[in-house]
């Protein structure tokens, strides 16, 4: 909608969506002196950030240095490129890796987020431990800390207020039309609008069009990821990138839907299909393994042993809760476990023997797996029934190094910023194989931080506080 709209209220920066991206963007913009407001369509903060484990990468952080871990943005960027391969947003890889340590330290120091370096297990795709997470590894804690910081700075956060359309003037985005739970409309004018409304994984039409591989998977992300940013942005002429990329997870416990951490695989666990046979290299990672898992004969089971169960539960409370709630079937040997999970005993026994031979180095694994953690499984054995799921999409609106939305003609869409699932990600061109742990929150919090600072700076520049030339740089 456009041009001659009368605004009900006007501010410097309007943030659409109150997940990790939106809350960080609001804080960063306010820090630059801008007047900011956040609108959130859900009645409470229940986006993907709250569902996540809250793990945020920071390459070269002071927390790594204190733990004696040598790391750098260049090393991190190399890890990201090795896994993702070539894609549409290569420049963002260096940009986001470059600010990742600063971001984590800012979260702790300025936003008051409780975070520690995760050292108990190695995350998928990372050469060194570099993910920082809330002590209980819950994204809901990260969101609660950010929400507290937003409230402490008196930034208005309107829950149950959905953005329905962007408002443009002279080709620039200048606000949004919002509707609250009672159906009351408000036209909010803003010098800049930050799209922090996540991706399109909950919009089945968009998933079928852009990520057909994932269309058959159960959806386990937040309900609010319905693709408004993509629809509005493309209507305004925005360029898009990496639209076929997504993060899946091959290991959601059935029927509870709890996440079975891939640390179980890292420690030596493996996955069998409904025939009791393995079908791919599990160390591909939880996202990449989803494609072969979708093609395999169900039901699938993660197979591990009591040592792995205890080891993983000690570092990850959610896994302990899953086991305590009956999510881990136990048996003394392969024959008994085959009976419990309902697969042919002979095939399952042969699968266990072959995995043990490969783990002990006596045989080459048929699927090329080389890492077996604690080695061959030992009695007593455990099994958890799992199924693959789609978590979130990793493609979206193309942005520059300040999270400003780029148009298809190479210029910018003035006044429009995007981050998190709304923006292009760094997880490859398509499919689930390019996702490295932490890519989701890096794009959310990192682009939110950059968008907030740039939009806040723009407000400052318009008020005469900062050199206008800063706005011209495409970093
Ligand atoms: C189970 C799970 C585990 C994960 N674990 C990790 C992890 O450990 N590390 C990692 O890096 N990534 C992880 N991810 C991915 C990560 O959570 C997401 O990439 C990231 O949280 C996206 O942040 P966001 O702010 O863009 O979106 P969200 O946190 O989803 O926030 C978007 C918000 O916008 C709101 N919204 C949408 N449309 C509108 C509108 N029209 N008007 C107003 N509000 C709107 C939504 O309701 C939502 O609250 C995980 C994802 C899942 C599902």
Short mmCIF file of C-alpha atoms and ligand atoms in Angstrom, two decimals:
data_model
loop_
_atom_site.label_atom_id
_atom_site.label_comp_id
_atom_site.label_asym_id
_atom_site.label_seq_id
_atom_site.Cartn_x
_atom_site.Cartn_y
_atom_site.Cartn_z
CA UNK A 1 0.00 0.00 0.00
CA UNK A 2 1.30 3.41 -0.64
CA UNK A 3 1.83 7.02 -1.09
CA UNK A 4 -0.92 9.09 0.50
CA UNK A 5 -1.42 7.04 3.65
CA UNK A 6 -1.94 8.98 6.89
CA UNK A 7 0.10 7.49 9.69
CA UNK A 8 -1.38 6.87 13.14
CA UNK A 9 2.06 7.08 14.70
CA UNK A 10 5.62 7.63 13.47
CA UNK A 11 8.93 6.27 14.72
CA UNK A 12 12.44 5.83 13.35
CA UNK A 13 12.56 2.04 13.11
CA UNK A 14 9.71 -0.48 12.95
CA UNK A 15 10.66 -4.12 13.54
CA UNK A 16 8.27 -6.81 12.27
CA UNK A 17 8.62 -10.01 14.28
CA UNK A 18 9.88 -10.56 17.82
CA UNK A 19 12.17 -13.55 17.50
CA UNK A 20 15.93 -13.43 17.93
CA UNK A 21 16.39 -11.26 14.86
CA UNK A 22 13.73 -8.71 15.76
CA UNK A 23 14.63 -8.35 19.44
CA UNK A 24 18.34 -7.93 18.67
CA UNK A 25 17.57 -5.48 15.86
CA UNK A 26 15.40 -3.41 18.20
CA UNK A 27 18.11 -3.29 20.86
CA UNK A 28 20.84 -2.41 18.37
CA UNK A 29 18.75 0.35 16.76
CA UNK A 30 17.81 1.81 20.15
CA UNK A 31 21.47 1.74 21.16
CA UNK A 32 22.10 4.09 18.20
CA UNK A 33 19.52 6.52 19.54
CA UNK A 34 16.61 5.60 17.26
CA UNK A 35 12.99 5.42 18.40
CA UNK A 36 11.96 1.82 17.84
CA UNK A 37 8.85 -0.36 18.10
CA UNK A 38 8.34 -4.08 17.56
CA UNK A 39 5.14 -5.74 16.35
CA UNK A 40 4.62 -9.48 16.85
CA UNK A 41 1.64 -11.33 15.43
CA UNK A 42 1.62 -14.13 18.01
CA UNK A 43 0.13 -13.54 21.47
CA UNK A 44 3.46 -14.59 23.04
CA UNK A 45 7.06 -15.03 21.95
CA UNK A 46 6.94 -18.45 20.33
CA UNK A 47 9.06 -18.17 17.18
CA UNK A 48 11.81 -20.49 16.11
CA UNK A 49 14.36 -18.76 18.31
CA UNK A 50 12.38 -19.89 21.35
CA UNK A 51 12.23 -23.46 19.98
CA UNK A 52 15.95 -23.63 19.26
CA UNK A 53 18.77 -24.66 21.55
CA UNK A 54 19.93 -21.05 21.50
CA UNK A 55 23.40 -21.93 20.18
CA UNK A 56 25.13 -18.92 18.62
CA UNK A 57 28.54 -19.14 16.93
CA UNK A 58 31.27 -16.67 17.85
CA UNK A 59 34.62 -17.23 16.16
CA UNK A 60 37.50 -15.80 18.20
CA UNK A 61 35.36 -14.85 21.20
CA UNK A 62 36.93 -14.07 24.57
CA UNK A 63 35.12 -17.14 25.92
CA UNK A 64 37.03 -19.32 23.45
CA UNK A 65 40.31 -17.63 24.37
CA UNK A 66 39.63 -18.24 28.07
CA UNK A 67 39.10 -21.93 27.22
CA UNK A 68 42.36 -22.04 25.26
CA UNK A 69 40.63 -22.48 21.89
CA UNK A 70 42.35 -20.84 18.95
CA UNK A 71 39.80 -19.68 16.39
CA UNK A 72 39.26 -16.91 13.88
CA UNK A 73 36.59 -15.62 11.48
CA UNK A 74 38.69 -16.95 8.58
CA UNK A 75 38.70 -20.46 10.05
CA UNK A 76 34.97 -20.28 10.66
CA UNK A 77 34.29 -18.96 7.14
CA UNK A 78 36.33 -21.86 5.74
CA UNK A 79 34.18 -24.34 7.73
CA UNK A 80 31.01 -22.69 6.42
CA UNK A 81 32.17 -22.78 2.79
CA UNK A 82 33.39 -26.38 3.05
CA UNK A 83 29.92 -27.55 4.08
CA UNK A 84 27.71 -25.17 2.07
CA UNK A 85 29.61 -25.02 -1.23
CA UNK A 86 28.97 -22.14 -3.63
CA UNK A 87 25.75 -20.17 -3.14
CA UNK A 88 24.08 -16.80 -3.70
CA UNK A 89 25.30 -15.03 -0.56
CA UNK A 90 29.03 -15.68 -0.41
CA UNK A 91 29.88 -12.15 0.78
CA UNK A 92 27.67 -12.65 3.84
CA UNK A 93 29.78 -15.62 4.95
CA UNK A 94 32.77 -13.39 5.71
CA UNK A 95 30.58 -10.58 7.02
CA UNK A 96 28.72 -12.78 9.51
CA UNK A 97 31.76 -14.84 10.53
CA UNK A 98 33.60 -11.53 10.99
CA UNK A 99 31.09 -10.11 13.47
CA UNK A 100 30.20 -13.39 15.20
CA UNK A 101 32.53 -12.96 18.20
CA UNK A 102 31.54 -9.31 18.62
CA UNK A 103 27.90 -10.38 18.47
CA UNK A 104 28.26 -12.99 21.22
CA UNK A 105 30.17 -10.58 23.46
CA UNK A 106 27.58 -7.84 22.81
CA UNK A 107 24.77 -10.27 23.69
CA UNK A 108 26.42 -10.97 27.03
CA UNK A 109 27.72 -7.47 27.83
CA UNK A 110 25.05 -5.16 26.41
CA UNK A 111 21.91 -7.27 26.19
CA UNK A 112 22.55 -9.19 29.43
CA UNK A 113 22.06 -12.63 27.83
CA UNK A 114 23.42 -15.52 29.90
CA UNK A 115 25.66 -17.57 27.60
CA UNK A 116 28.52 -19.98 27.94
CA UNK A 117 30.79 -21.64 25.42
CA UNK A 118 29.61 -25.18 24.66
CA UNK A 119 32.59 -27.47 25.10
CA UNK A 120 30.98 -30.76 26.04
CA UNK A 121 30.32 -31.73 22.42
CA UNK A 122 31.40 -30.66 18.95
CA UNK A 123 28.68 -29.12 16.79
CA UNK A 124 28.10 -30.37 13.25
CA UNK A 125 30.42 -28.67 10.75
CA UNK A 126 32.64 -26.80 13.19
CA UNK A 127 36.39 -27.48 13.36
CA UNK A 128 36.55 -26.20 16.95
CA UNK A 129 33.99 -25.57 19.70
CA UNK A 130 32.59 -22.11 18.90
CA UNK A 131 28.89 -22.21 19.78
CA UNK A 132 27.76 -20.21 22.79
CA UNK A 133 24.42 -21.04 24.37
CA UNK A 134 22.28 -20.35 27.44
CA UNK A 135 23.40 -22.61 30.29
CA UNK A 136 20.35 -24.90 29.92
CA UNK A 137 20.73 -24.85 26.08
CA UNK A 138 17.22 -23.49 25.62
CA UNK A 139 16.39 -20.84 23.04
CA UNK A 140 13.46 -19.80 25.24
CA UNK A 141 16.01 -18.56 27.81
CA UNK A 142 17.76 -16.53 25.12
CA UNK A 143 14.43 -14.99 24.08
CA UNK A 144 13.49 -14.27 27.71
CA UNK A 145 16.80 -12.45 28.29
CA UNK A 146 16.37 -10.41 25.10
CA UNK A 147 12.76 -9.58 25.98
CA UNK A 148 13.93 -8.34 29.39
CA UNK A 149 16.54 -6.13 27.73
CA UNK A 150 13.93 -4.70 25.33
CA UNK A 151 11.60 -3.93 28.26
CA UNK A 152 14.45 -2.36 30.26
CA UNK A 153 15.05 0.09 27.40
CA UNK A 154 11.31 0.93 27.19
CA UNK A 155 11.07 -0.29 23.59
CA UNK A 156 7.38 -0.89 22.84
CA UNK A 157 6.71 -4.54 21.95
CA UNK A 158 3.14 -5.17 20.77
CA UNK A 159 2.10 -8.82 21.00
CA UNK A 160 -0.83 -10.02 18.92
CA UNK A 161 -0.26 -7.22 16.42
CA UNK A 162 0.26 -8.57 12.93
CA UNK A 163 1.86 -6.63 10.10
CA UNK A 164 -0.43 -7.09 7.08
CA UNK A 165 1.27 -4.92 4.46
CA UNK A 166 4.23 -2.61 3.93
CA UNK A 167 3.56 1.06 3.25
CA UNK A 168 5.68 2.70 0.56
CA UNK A 169 6.25 6.32 -0.41
CA UNK A 170 8.15 7.42 -3.50
CA UNK A 171 9.45 3.88 -3.94
CA UNK A 172 10.82 3.66 -0.39
CA UNK A 173 9.37 1.57 2.44
CA UNK A 174 8.00 3.95 5.05
CA UNK A 175 6.00 1.82 7.44
CA UNK A 176 3.45 -0.96 7.78
CA UNK A 177 -0.24 -1.55 8.24
CA UNK A 178 -0.83 -3.64 11.34
CA UNK A 179 -3.92 -5.29 12.83
CA UNK A 180 -4.35 -6.27 16.47
CA UNK A 181 -6.28 -9.19 17.95
CA UNK A 182 -9.48 -7.10 18.08
CA UNK A 183 -9.16 -6.25 14.41
CA UNK A 184 -8.05 -2.65 15.01
CA UNK A 185 -5.82 -1.33 12.26
CA UNK A 186 -2.81 0.95 12.76
CA UNK A 187 -0.64 2.59 10.14
CA UNK A 188 2.82 2.90 11.61
CA UNK A 189 5.19 5.23 9.82
CA UNK A 190 8.92 4.56 10.08
CA UNK A 191 12.16 5.75 8.53
CA UNK A 192 13.16 2.11 8.24
CA UNK A 193 11.35 -1.23 8.48
CA UNK A 194 13.22 -4.36 9.53
CA UNK A 195 11.68 -7.63 8.36
CA UNK A 196 12.37 -10.11 11.16
CA UNK A 197 9.38 -12.34 10.48
CA UNK A 198 11.37 -15.52 9.68
CA UNK A 199 11.10 -17.69 6.59
CA UNK A 200 8.38 -19.68 4.84
CA UNK A 201 8.65 -23.20 6.26
CA UNK A 202 5.07 -23.07 7.60
CA UNK A 203 3.71 -22.02 4.19
CA UNK A 204 3.24 -25.31 2.39
CA UNK A 205 2.73 -23.63 -1.01
CA UNK A 206 6.11 -21.88 -0.77
CA UNK A 207 7.87 -24.99 0.55
CA UNK A 208 6.45 -27.05 -2.33
CA UNK A 209 7.57 -24.40 -4.83
CA UNK A 210 11.09 -23.82 -3.48
CA UNK A 211 12.08 -26.81 -1.31
CA UNK A 212 10.18 -29.76 -2.86
CA UNK A 213 12.57 -32.27 -1.22
CA UNK A 214 11.38 -31.14 2.20
CA UNK A 215 7.69 -30.97 1.36
CA UNK A 216 7.05 -34.52 2.60
CA UNK A 217 8.76 -33.97 5.97
CA UNK A 218 6.78 -33.19 9.08
CA UNK A 219 7.11 -29.49 10.00
CA UNK A 220 8.60 -28.92 13.45
CA UNK A 221 9.22 -25.18 13.44
CA UNK A 222 7.11 -22.29 14.70
CA UNK A 223 3.65 -21.65 13.19
CA UNK A 224 4.43 -18.00 12.40
CA UNK A 225 6.93 -18.68 9.60
CA UNK A 226 4.41 -18.09 6.85
CA UNK A 227 6.60 -16.23 4.37
CA UNK A 228 5.28 -12.64 4.48
CA UNK A 229 8.78 -11.19 4.03
CA UNK A 230 9.32 -13.19 0.85
CA UNK A 231 5.91 -12.31 -0.57
CA UNK A 232 6.15 -8.57 0.25
CA UNK A 233 9.79 -8.26 -0.73
CA UNK A 234 9.43 -9.91 -4.12
CA UNK A 235 6.35 -7.76 -4.86
CA UNK A 236 8.54 -4.70 -4.28
CA UNK A 237 11.22 -5.99 -6.66
CA UNK A 238 13.61 -7.53 -4.12
CA UNK A 239 16.19 -10.05 -5.25
CA UNK A 240 16.06 -13.46 -3.60
CA UNK A 241 18.72 -16.09 -2.99
CA UNK A 242 19.27 -19.66 -1.82
CA UNK A 243 15.51 -20.25 -1.82
CA UNK A 244 15.91 -24.02 -2.06
CA UNK A 245 18.00 -24.30 1.13
CA UNK A 246 16.57 -25.42 4.44
CA UNK A 247 17.49 -26.91 7.76
CA UNK A 248 16.00 -30.25 8.50
CA UNK A 249 16.63 -32.59 11.41
CA UNK A 250 16.64 -36.32 10.83
CA UNK A 251 16.14 -37.15 14.48
CA UNK A 252 12.86 -36.08 16.03
CA UNK A 253 11.73 -38.63 18.59
CA UNK A 254 8.47 -40.35 17.75
CA UNK A 255 5.82 -39.77 18.95
CA UNK A 256 6.93 -37.01 21.37
CA UNK A 257 8.60 -34.77 18.77
CA UNK A 258 11.54 -34.15 21.13
CA UNK A 259 14.88 -33.55 19.49
CA UNK A 260 17.32 -36.46 19.62
CA UNK A 261 20.64 -34.66 19.70
CA UNK A 262 23.15 -35.66 17.04
CA UNK A 263 25.72 -36.02 19.83
CA UNK A 264 24.35 -39.57 20.06
CA UNK A 265 25.74 -40.16 16.55
CA UNK A 266 28.96 -38.33 17.39
CA UNK A 267 29.47 -40.75 20.29
CA UNK A 268 28.94 -43.81 18.04
CA UNK A 269 25.20 -44.25 17.59
CA UNK A 270 23.77 -45.27 14.21
CA UNK A 271 20.39 -45.33 12.49
CA UNK A 272 18.45 -48.28 11.08
CA UNK A 273 15.38 -48.41 8.87
CA UNK A 274 12.27 -50.56 9.19
CA UNK A 275 14.23 -53.56 7.89
CA UNK A 276 16.87 -53.23 10.62
CA UNK A 277 19.54 -52.03 8.16
CA UNK A 278 21.64 -48.86 7.98
CA UNK A 279 21.19 -46.83 4.79
CA UNK A 280 23.63 -43.84 4.85
CA UNK A 281 26.55 -42.25 6.70
CA UNK A 282 25.04 -40.71 9.83
CA UNK A 283 27.99 -38.35 10.25
CA UNK A 284 26.70 -36.35 7.28
CA UNK A 285 24.97 -34.35 10.03
CA UNK A 286 21.43 -34.05 11.29
CA UNK A 287 20.26 -31.79 8.48
CA UNK A 288 21.98 -33.53 5.56
CA UNK A 289 20.90 -36.96 6.84
CA UNK A 290 17.23 -35.94 6.55
CA UNK A 291 17.15 -36.56 2.77
CA UNK A 292 18.23 -40.23 2.96
CA UNK A 293 16.04 -40.61 6.06
CA UNK A 294 12.99 -39.40 4.11
CA UNK A 295 13.72 -41.95 1.39
CA UNK A 296 14.29 -44.87 3.82
CA UNK A 297 11.68 -47.43 4.85
CA UNK A 298 10.07 -46.35 8.15
CA UNK A 299 10.10 -46.68 11.08
CA UNK A 300 13.63 -45.41 11.74
CA UNK A 301 15.47 -46.00 15.01
CA UNK A 302 18.57 -44.40 16.49
CA UNK A 303 20.64 -47.24 18.02
CA UNK A 304 23.10 -46.54 20.84
CA UNK A 305 24.18 -47.97 24.17
CA UNK A 306 23.92 -47.18 27.87
CA UNK A 307 27.37 -45.50 27.94
CA UNK A 308 26.35 -43.09 25.19
CA UNK A 309 22.99 -42.47 26.85
CA UNK A 310 24.61 -41.54 30.16
CA UNK A 311 27.35 -39.48 28.54
CA UNK A 312 24.92 -37.44 26.42
CA UNK A 313 22.34 -37.03 29.19
CA UNK A 314 25.02 -35.59 31.49
CA UNK A 315 25.63 -32.63 29.16
CA UNK A 316 22.17 -32.16 27.61
CA UNK A 317 19.18 -32.06 29.97
CA UNK A 318 16.63 -32.45 27.16
CA UNK A 319 18.09 -35.82 26.25
CA UNK A 320 17.91 -36.92 29.88
CA UNK A 321 14.25 -35.83 29.92
CA UNK A 322 13.52 -37.81 26.76
CA UNK A 323 15.00 -40.96 28.27
CA UNK A 324 13.18 -40.39 31.58
CA UNK A 325 9.88 -40.01 29.69
CA UNK A 326 10.28 -43.46 28.13
CA UNK A 327 11.84 -42.33 24.86
CA UNK A 328 14.66 -44.87 24.99
CA UNK A 329 13.92 -48.60 24.64
CA UNK A 330 16.47 -50.80 26.42
CA UNK A 331 17.60 -54.37 25.71
CA UNK A 332 20.53 -56.56 26.73
CA UNK A 333 21.53 -57.62 23.24
CA UNK A 334 20.81 -57.13 19.53
CA UNK A 335 18.25 -59.95 19.33
CA UNK A 336 16.22 -58.54 22.20
CA UNK A 337 16.42 -55.00 20.82
CA UNK A 338 15.32 -56.20 17.35
CA UNK A 339 12.22 -57.68 18.96
CA UNK A 340 11.51 -54.45 20.86
CA UNK A 341 11.75 -52.24 17.78
CA UNK A 342 10.04 -54.72 15.47
CA UNK A 343 12.76 -55.37 12.86
CA UNK A 344 14.06 -58.73 11.52
CA UNK A 345 16.53 -60.09 14.09
CA UNK A 346 19.03 -61.50 11.59
CA UNK A 347 19.34 -58.34 9.54
CA UNK A 348 19.62 -56.21 12.66
CA UNK A 349 22.31 -58.46 14.16
CA UNK A 350 24.30 -58.27 10.90
CA UNK A 351 23.92 -54.48 10.91
CA UNK A 352 25.24 -54.27 14.48
CA UNK A 353 28.19 -56.59 13.67
CA UNK A 354 29.15 -54.60 10.56
CA UNK A 355 28.95 -51.29 12.46
CA UNK A 356 31.10 -52.73 15.26
CA UNK A 357 33.71 -53.96 12.73
CA UNK A 358 33.86 -50.54 11.12
CA UNK A 359 34.03 -48.80 14.50
CA UNK A 360 36.92 -51.00 15.60
CA UNK A 361 38.78 -50.32 12.37
CA UNK A 362 38.64 -53.91 11.11
CA UNK A 363 36.45 -53.14 8.11
CA UNK A 364 35.61 -50.23 5.85
CA UNK A 365 32.11 -48.98 6.42
CA UNK A 366 29.79 -49.61 3.47
CA UNK A 367 28.50 -46.04 3.71
CA UNK A 368 31.90 -44.44 4.19
CA UNK A 369 31.48 -43.50 7.83
CA UNK A 370 34.83 -42.96 9.57
CA UNK A 371 34.00 -41.52 12.98
CA UNK A 372 32.54 -43.76 15.64
CA UNK A 373 33.03 -41.77 18.85
CA UNK A 374 33.31 -44.17 21.77
CA UNK A 375 33.77 -47.14 19.39
CA UNK A 376 31.67 -50.28 18.95
CA UNK A 377 28.40 -50.37 20.89
CA UNK A 378 28.32 -52.58 23.97
CA UNK A 379 25.42 -54.11 25.91
CA UNK A 380 23.11 -52.80 27.20
CA UNK A 381 21.69 -51.34 23.99
CA UNK A 382 19.19 -48.52 23.54
CA UNK A 383 16.89 -47.44 20.69
CA UNK A 384 14.84 -44.31 20.10
CA UNK A 385 12.30 -44.17 17.32
CA UNK A 386 12.86 -41.11 15.12
CA UNK A 387 11.50 -39.36 12.03
CA UNK A 388 12.89 -36.51 9.91
CA UNK A 389 11.41 -33.02 10.12
CA UNK A 390 11.73 -29.62 8.46
CA UNK A 391 12.84 -26.88 10.88
CA UNK A 392 13.20 -23.74 8.84
CA UNK A 393 14.01 -22.39 5.41
CA UNK A 394 17.39 -20.83 4.71
CA UNK A 395 16.68 -18.73 1.63
CA UNK A 396 15.06 -15.33 1.39
CA UNK A 397 15.55 -11.71 0.43
CA UNK A 398 19.04 -10.76 -0.73
CA UNK A 399 20.69 -8.29 1.64
CA UNK A 400 23.97 -6.43 1.74
CA UNK A 401 26.45 -6.40 4.61
CA UNK A 402 24.23 -3.99 6.54
CA UNK A 403 21.15 -6.21 6.03
CA UNK A 404 19.61 -3.74 3.58
CA UNK A 405 17.33 -5.47 1.09
CA UNK A 406 18.72 -5.52 -2.45
CA UNK A 407 16.55 -5.05 -5.50
CA UNK A 408 16.70 -7.24 -8.58
CA UNK A 409 18.31 -4.35 -10.50
CA UNK A 410 21.24 -4.23 -8.05
CA UNK A 411 20.09 -1.11 -6.14
CA UNK A 412 18.55 -1.13 -2.66
CA UNK A 413 14.91 -1.09 -1.69
CA UNK A 414 15.14 2.07 0.35
CA UNK A 415 14.01 1.86 3.94
CA UNK A 416 13.84 -1.95 3.98
CA UNK A 417 16.08 -4.29 5.98
CA UNK A 418 15.81 -8.05 6.56
CA UNK A 419 17.44 -10.64 8.79
CA UNK A 420 17.06 -14.17 10.08
CA UNK A 421 14.75 -16.43 8.13
CA UNK A 422 13.38 -13.44 6.19
CA UNK A 423 16.76 -12.90 4.51
CA UNK A 424 19.01 -15.06 2.40
CA UNK A 425 21.00 -17.52 4.50
CA UNK A 426 24.49 -18.97 4.22
CA UNK A 427 23.55 -22.67 4.09
CA UNK A 428 24.05 -23.45 0.42
CA UNK A 429 21.93 -23.08 -2.67
CA UNK A 430 19.44 -25.83 -2.02
CA UNK A 431 18.66 -28.85 0.11
CA UNK A 432 19.56 -29.59 3.73
CA UNK A 433 23.21 -30.55 3.30
CA UNK A 434 24.72 -27.06 3.54
CA UNK A 435 23.48 -26.28 7.04
CA UNK A 436 26.11 -25.90 9.75
CA UNK A 437 24.94 -25.77 13.39
CA UNK A 438 24.36 -22.18 14.39
CA UNK A 439 23.66 -20.89 10.86
CA UNK A 440 20.06 -20.11 11.77
CA UNK A 441 20.80 -17.96 14.80
CA UNK A 442 23.87 -16.38 13.21
CA UNK A 443 21.70 -15.13 10.35
CA UNK A 444 18.97 -14.10 12.81
CA UNK A 445 20.98 -12.37 15.52
CA UNK A 446 23.87 -11.33 13.26
CA UNK A 447 21.73 -9.72 10.55
CA UNK A 448 19.41 -8.31 13.25
CA UNK A 449 22.43 -6.68 14.90
CA UNK A 450 23.67 -5.27 11.57
CA UNK A 451 20.19 -4.14 10.49
CA UNK A 452 19.49 -2.48 13.83
CA UNK A 453 22.80 -0.64 13.83
CA UNK A 454 22.44 0.50 10.22
CA UNK A 455 18.78 1.53 10.56
CA UNK A 456 19.55 3.26 13.86
CA UNK A 457 22.50 5.00 12.22
CA UNK A 458 20.21 6.09 9.39
CA UNK A 459 17.88 7.63 11.95
CA UNK A 460 20.86 9.32 13.59
CA UNK A 461 22.11 10.57 10.23
CA UNK A 462 18.72 12.01 9.41
CA UNK A 463 18.84 13.78 12.77
CA UNK A 464 22.33 15.05 11.92
CA UNK A 465 24.25 12.77 14.34
CA UNK A 466 26.24 10.66 11.89
CA UNK A 467 27.85 11.25 8.52
CA UNK A 468 25.38 10.59 5.73
CA UNK A 469 28.11 8.97 3.64
CA UNK A 470 27.96 5.96 5.94
CA UNK A 471 24.63 5.18 4.36
CA UNK A 472 26.21 4.80 0.96
CA UNK A 473 28.62 2.00 1.85
CA UNK A 474 27.81 -1.52 0.81
CA UNK A 475 30.00 -3.42 3.23
C1 LIG B 1 13.72 -27.00 16.92
C2 LIG B 1 14.69 -26.01 16.35
C3 LIG B 1 15.99 -25.94 16.85
C4 LIG B 1 16.90 -25.02 16.33
N1 LIG B 1 18.15 -24.91 16.91
C5 LIG B 1 19.00 -23.96 16.46
C6 LIG B 1 20.26 -23.70 17.11
O1 LIG B 1 20.57 -24.24 18.16
N2 LIG B 1 21.12 -22.80 16.56
C7 LIG B 1 20.77 -22.11 15.44
O2 LIG B 1 21.57 -21.31 14.95
N3 LIG B 1 19.55 -22.25 14.85
C8 LIG B 1 18.66 -23.14 15.34
N4 LIG B 1 17.43 -23.27 14.76
C9 LIG B 1 17.06 -22.28 13.74
C10 LIG B 1 16.77 -20.93 14.39
O3 LIG B 1 15.91 -21.14 15.48
C11 LIG B 1 16.16 -19.95 13.41
O4 LIG B 1 16.93 -19.89 12.24
C12 LIG B 1 16.09 -18.55 14.03
O5 LIG B 1 15.54 -18.63 15.32
C13 LIG B 1 15.28 -17.60 13.19
O6 LIG B 1 15.12 -16.40 13.92
P1 LIG B 1 14.09 -15.31 13.43
O7 LIG B 1 14.15 -14.20 14.40
O8 LIG B 1 14.33 -15.04 11.99
O9 LIG B 1 12.68 -16.04 13.50
P2 LIG B 1 11.71 -16.37 14.74
O10 LIG B 1 12.46 -16.61 15.99
O11 LIG B 1 10.78 -17.43 14.27
O12 LIG B 1 10.92 -15.01 14.92
C14 LIG B 1 10.06 -14.51 13.90
C15 LIG B 1 8.85 -13.88 14.57
O13 LIG B 1 8.13 -13.11 13.61
C16 LIG B 1 6.75 -13.25 13.87
N5 LIG B 1 6.02 -12.86 12.65
C17 LIG B 1 5.95 -13.53 11.47
N6 LIG B 1 5.18 -12.86 10.59
C18 LIG B 1 4.77 -11.72 11.21
C19 LIG B 1 3.95 -10.62 10.83
N7 LIG B 1 3.35 -10.56 9.63
N8 LIG B 1 3.71 -9.64 11.74
C20 LIG B 1 4.27 -9.68 12.99
N9 LIG B 1 5.03 -10.72 13.41
C21 LIG B 1 5.30 -11.72 12.53
C22 LIG B 1 6.61 -14.71 14.24
O14 LIG B 1 5.40 -14.97 14.92
C23 LIG B 1 7.86 -14.92 15.10
O15 LIG B 1 7.61 -14.68 16.46
C24 LIG B 1 16.51 -24.17 15.27
C25 LIG B 1 15.20 -24.23 14.75
C26 LIG B 1 14.28 -25.13 15.30
C27 LIG B 1 12.88 -25.16 14.76
#
